mmCIF file of C-alpha atoms in Angstrom:
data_model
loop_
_atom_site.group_PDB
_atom_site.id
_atom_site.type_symbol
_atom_site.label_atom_id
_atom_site.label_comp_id
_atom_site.label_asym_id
_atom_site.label_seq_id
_atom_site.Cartn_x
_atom_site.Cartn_y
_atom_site.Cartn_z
ATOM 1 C CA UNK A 13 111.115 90.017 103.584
ATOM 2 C CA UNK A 14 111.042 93.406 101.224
ATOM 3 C CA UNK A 15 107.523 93.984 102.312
ATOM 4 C CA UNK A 16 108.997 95.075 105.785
ATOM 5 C CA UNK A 17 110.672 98.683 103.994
ATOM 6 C CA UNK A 18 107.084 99.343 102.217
ATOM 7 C CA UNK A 19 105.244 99.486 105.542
ATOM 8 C CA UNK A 20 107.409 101.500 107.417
ATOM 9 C CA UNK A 21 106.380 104.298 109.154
ATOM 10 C CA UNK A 22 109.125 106.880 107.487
ATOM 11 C CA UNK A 23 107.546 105.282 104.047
ATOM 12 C CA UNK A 24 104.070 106.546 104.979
ATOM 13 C CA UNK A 25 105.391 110.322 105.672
ATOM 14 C CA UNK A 26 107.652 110.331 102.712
ATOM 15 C CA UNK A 27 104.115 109.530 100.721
ATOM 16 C CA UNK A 28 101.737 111.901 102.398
ATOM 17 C CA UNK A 29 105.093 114.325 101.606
ATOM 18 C CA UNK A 30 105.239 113.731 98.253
ATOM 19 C CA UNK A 31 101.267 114.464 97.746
ATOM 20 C CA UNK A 32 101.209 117.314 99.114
ATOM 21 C CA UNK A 33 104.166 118.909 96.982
ATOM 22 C CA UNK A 34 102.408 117.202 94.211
ATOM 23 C CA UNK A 35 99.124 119.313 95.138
ATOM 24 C CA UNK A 36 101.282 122.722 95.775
ATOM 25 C CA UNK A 37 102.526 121.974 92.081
ATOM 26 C CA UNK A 38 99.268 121.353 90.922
ATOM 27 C CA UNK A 39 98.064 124.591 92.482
ATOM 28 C CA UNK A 40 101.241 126.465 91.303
ATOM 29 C CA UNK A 41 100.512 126.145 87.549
ATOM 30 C CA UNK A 42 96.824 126.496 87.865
ATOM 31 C CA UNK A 43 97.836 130.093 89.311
ATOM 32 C CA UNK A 44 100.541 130.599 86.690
ATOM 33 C CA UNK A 45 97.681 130.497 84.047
ATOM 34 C CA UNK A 46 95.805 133.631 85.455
ATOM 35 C CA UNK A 47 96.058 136.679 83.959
ATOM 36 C CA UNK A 48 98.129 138.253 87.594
ATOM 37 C CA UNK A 49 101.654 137.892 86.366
ATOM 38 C CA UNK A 50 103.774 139.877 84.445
ATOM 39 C CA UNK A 51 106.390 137.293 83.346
ATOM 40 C CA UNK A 52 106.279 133.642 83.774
ATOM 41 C CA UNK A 53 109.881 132.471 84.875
ATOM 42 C CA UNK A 54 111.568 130.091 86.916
ATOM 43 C CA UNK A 55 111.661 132.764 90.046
ATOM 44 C CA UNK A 56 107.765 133.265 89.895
ATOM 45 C CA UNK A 57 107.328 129.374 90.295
ATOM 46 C CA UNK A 58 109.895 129.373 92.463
ATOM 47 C CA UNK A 59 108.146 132.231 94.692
ATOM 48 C CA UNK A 60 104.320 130.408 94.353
ATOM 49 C CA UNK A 61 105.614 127.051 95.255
ATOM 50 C CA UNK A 62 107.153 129.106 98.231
ATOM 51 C CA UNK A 63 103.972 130.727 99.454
ATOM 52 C CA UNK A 64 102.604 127.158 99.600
ATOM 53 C CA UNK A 65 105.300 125.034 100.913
ATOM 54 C CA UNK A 66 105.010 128.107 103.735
ATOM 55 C CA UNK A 67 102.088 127.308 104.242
ATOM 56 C CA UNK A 68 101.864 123.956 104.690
ATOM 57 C CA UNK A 69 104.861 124.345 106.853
ATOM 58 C CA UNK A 70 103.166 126.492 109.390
ATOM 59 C CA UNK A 71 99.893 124.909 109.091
ATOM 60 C CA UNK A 72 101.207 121.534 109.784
ATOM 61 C CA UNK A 73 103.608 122.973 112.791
ATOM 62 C CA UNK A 74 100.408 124.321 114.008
ATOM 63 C CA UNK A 75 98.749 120.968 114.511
ATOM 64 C CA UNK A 76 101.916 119.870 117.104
ATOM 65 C CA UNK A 77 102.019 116.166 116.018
ATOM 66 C CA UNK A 78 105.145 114.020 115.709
ATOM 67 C CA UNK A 79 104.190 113.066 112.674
ATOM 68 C CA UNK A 80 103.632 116.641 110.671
ATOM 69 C CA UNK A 81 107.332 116.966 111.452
ATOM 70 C CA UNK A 82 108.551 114.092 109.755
ATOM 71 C CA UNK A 83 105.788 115.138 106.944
ATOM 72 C CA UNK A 84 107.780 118.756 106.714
ATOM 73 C CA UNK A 85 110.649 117.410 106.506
ATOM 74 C CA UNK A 86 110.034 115.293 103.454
ATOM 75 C CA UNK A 87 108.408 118.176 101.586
ATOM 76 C CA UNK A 88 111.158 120.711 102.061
ATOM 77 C CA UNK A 89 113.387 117.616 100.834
ATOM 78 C CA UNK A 90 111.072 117.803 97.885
ATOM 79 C CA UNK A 91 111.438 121.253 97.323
ATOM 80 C CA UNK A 92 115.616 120.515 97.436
ATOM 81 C CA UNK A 93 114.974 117.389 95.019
ATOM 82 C CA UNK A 94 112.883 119.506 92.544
ATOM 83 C CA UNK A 95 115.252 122.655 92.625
ATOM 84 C CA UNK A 96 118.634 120.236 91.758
ATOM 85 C CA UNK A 97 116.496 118.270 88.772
ATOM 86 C CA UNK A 98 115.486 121.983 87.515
ATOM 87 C CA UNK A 99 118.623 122.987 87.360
ATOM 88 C CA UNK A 100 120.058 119.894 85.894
ATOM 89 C CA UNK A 101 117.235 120.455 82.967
ATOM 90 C CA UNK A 102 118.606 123.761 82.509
ATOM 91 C CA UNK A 103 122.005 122.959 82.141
ATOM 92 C CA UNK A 104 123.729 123.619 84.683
ATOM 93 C CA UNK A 105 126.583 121.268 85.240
ATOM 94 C CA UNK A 106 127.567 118.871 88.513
ATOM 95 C CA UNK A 107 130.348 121.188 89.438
ATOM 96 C CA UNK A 108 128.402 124.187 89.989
ATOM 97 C CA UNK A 109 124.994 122.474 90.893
ATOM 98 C CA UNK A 110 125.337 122.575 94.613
ATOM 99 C CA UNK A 111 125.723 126.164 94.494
ATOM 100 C CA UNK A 112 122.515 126.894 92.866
ATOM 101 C CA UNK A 113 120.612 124.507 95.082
ATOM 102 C CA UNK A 114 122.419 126.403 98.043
ATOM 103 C CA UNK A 115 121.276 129.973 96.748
ATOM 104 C CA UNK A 116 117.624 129.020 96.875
ATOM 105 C CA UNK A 117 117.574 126.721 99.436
ATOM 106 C CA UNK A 118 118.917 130.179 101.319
ATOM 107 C CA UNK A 119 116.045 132.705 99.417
ATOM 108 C CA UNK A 120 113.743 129.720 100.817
ATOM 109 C CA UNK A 121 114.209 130.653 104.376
ATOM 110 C CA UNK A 122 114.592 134.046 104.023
ATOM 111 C CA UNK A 123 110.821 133.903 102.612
ATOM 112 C CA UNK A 124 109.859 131.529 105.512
ATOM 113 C CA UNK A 125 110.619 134.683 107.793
ATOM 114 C CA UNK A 126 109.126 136.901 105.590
ATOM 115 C CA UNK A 127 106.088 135.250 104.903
ATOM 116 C CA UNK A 128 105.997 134.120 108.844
ATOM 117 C CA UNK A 129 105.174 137.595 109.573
ATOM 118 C CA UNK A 130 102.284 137.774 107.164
ATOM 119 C CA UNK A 131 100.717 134.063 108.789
ATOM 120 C CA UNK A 132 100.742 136.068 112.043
ATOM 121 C CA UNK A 133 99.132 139.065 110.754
ATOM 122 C CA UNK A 134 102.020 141.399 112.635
ATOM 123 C CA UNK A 135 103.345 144.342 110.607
ATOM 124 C CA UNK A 136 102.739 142.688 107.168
ATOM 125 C CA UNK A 137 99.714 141.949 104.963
ATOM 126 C CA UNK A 138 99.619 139.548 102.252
ATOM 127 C CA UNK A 139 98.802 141.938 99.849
ATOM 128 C CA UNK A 140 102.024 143.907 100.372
ATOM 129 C CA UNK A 141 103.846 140.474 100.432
ATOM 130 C CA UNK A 142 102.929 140.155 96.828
ATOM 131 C CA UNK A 143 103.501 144.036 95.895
ATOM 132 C CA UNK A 144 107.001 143.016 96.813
ATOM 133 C CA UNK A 145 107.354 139.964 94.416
ATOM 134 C CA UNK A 146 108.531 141.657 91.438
ATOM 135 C CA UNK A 147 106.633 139.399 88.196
ATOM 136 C CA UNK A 148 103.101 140.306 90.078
ATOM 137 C CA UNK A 149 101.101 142.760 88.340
ATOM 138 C CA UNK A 150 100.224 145.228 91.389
ATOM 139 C CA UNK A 151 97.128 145.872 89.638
ATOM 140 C CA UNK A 152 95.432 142.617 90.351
ATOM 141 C CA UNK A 153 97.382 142.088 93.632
ATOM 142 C CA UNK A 154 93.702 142.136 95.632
ATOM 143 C CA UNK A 155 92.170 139.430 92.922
ATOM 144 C CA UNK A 156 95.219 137.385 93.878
ATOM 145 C CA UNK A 157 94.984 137.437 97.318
ATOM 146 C CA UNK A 158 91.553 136.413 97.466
ATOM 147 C CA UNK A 159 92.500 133.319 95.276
ATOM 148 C CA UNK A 160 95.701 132.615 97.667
ATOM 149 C CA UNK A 161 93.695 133.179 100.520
ATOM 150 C CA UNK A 162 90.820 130.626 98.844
ATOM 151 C CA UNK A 163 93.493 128.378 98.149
ATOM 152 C CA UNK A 164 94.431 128.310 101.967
ATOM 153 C CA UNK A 165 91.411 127.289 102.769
ATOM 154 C CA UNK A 166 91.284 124.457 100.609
ATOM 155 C CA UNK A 167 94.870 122.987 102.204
ATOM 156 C CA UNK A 168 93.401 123.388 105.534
ATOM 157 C CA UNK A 169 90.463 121.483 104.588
ATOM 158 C CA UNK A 170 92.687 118.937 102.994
ATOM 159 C CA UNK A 171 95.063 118.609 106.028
ATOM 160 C CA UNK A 172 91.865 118.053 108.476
ATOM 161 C CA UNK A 173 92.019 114.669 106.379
ATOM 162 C CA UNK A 174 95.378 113.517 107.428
#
């Protein structure tokens, strides 16, 4: 009788959800390590993990399945989830929690806009995208490009899988 909840559709996108923020993690701190940054803080992950979860968002949109809906959904849930645990780590207290999430749950989809305009190569490169994050070295802007840009290339190879 339990088996019924494990093979439920909503189960299966909730899973291929969850990998993929695990991968945009994954990817996150393996960029954090290079030598492009000039201070590693909450905000820089914050703004990586972005860029992906941007990604993946439009990527997956482009494809114009049911299904990548339901898959976007759970990873921007993930996003939510990960942002209130952070902030619980930190310190910040029940009370005032909400708030926080709120505030970058807000810068979120002010970068989706942002970075929507770079995807569709309008008015805005991704090189000037980064020049505007403020913990990016500007010198090594190009280098980090390229490795975004390698990195894309990668998730849509992984998403051709799905």
């Amino acid at each position: 009788m339990i088996l019924q909840y494990f093979k439920k559709k909503e189960n299966t996108y909730k899973v291929i959800g969850d990998k993929i923020y695990i991968s945009i993690l994954s990817e996150t701190k393996l960029l954090i390590k290079k030598k492009y940054f000039k201070n590693i803080d909450f905000n820089l992950s914050f703004e990586l993990i972005s860029i992906f979860i941007i990604y993946y968002l439009k990527e997956l949109k482009n494809r114009k399945q049911i299904k990548y809906k339901k898959i976007n959904t759970e990873i921007v849930n993930n996003l939510v989830t990960d942002l209130d645990n952070t902030f619980r780590e930190i310190g910040i207290g029940d009370m005032s929690i909400g708030k926080h999430v709120k505030k970058y749950v807000k810068k979120f989809y002010y970068r989706v806009k942002k970075f929507d305009l770079v995807l569709n190569n309008n008015e805005y490169s991704l090189e000037d995208y980064l020049n505007s994050i403020k913990n990016i070295d500007n010198e090594y802007t190009l280098e980090l490009s390229n490795d975004l840009r390698d990195i894309f290339k990668k998730i849509n190879k992984n998403l051709e899988k799905l």
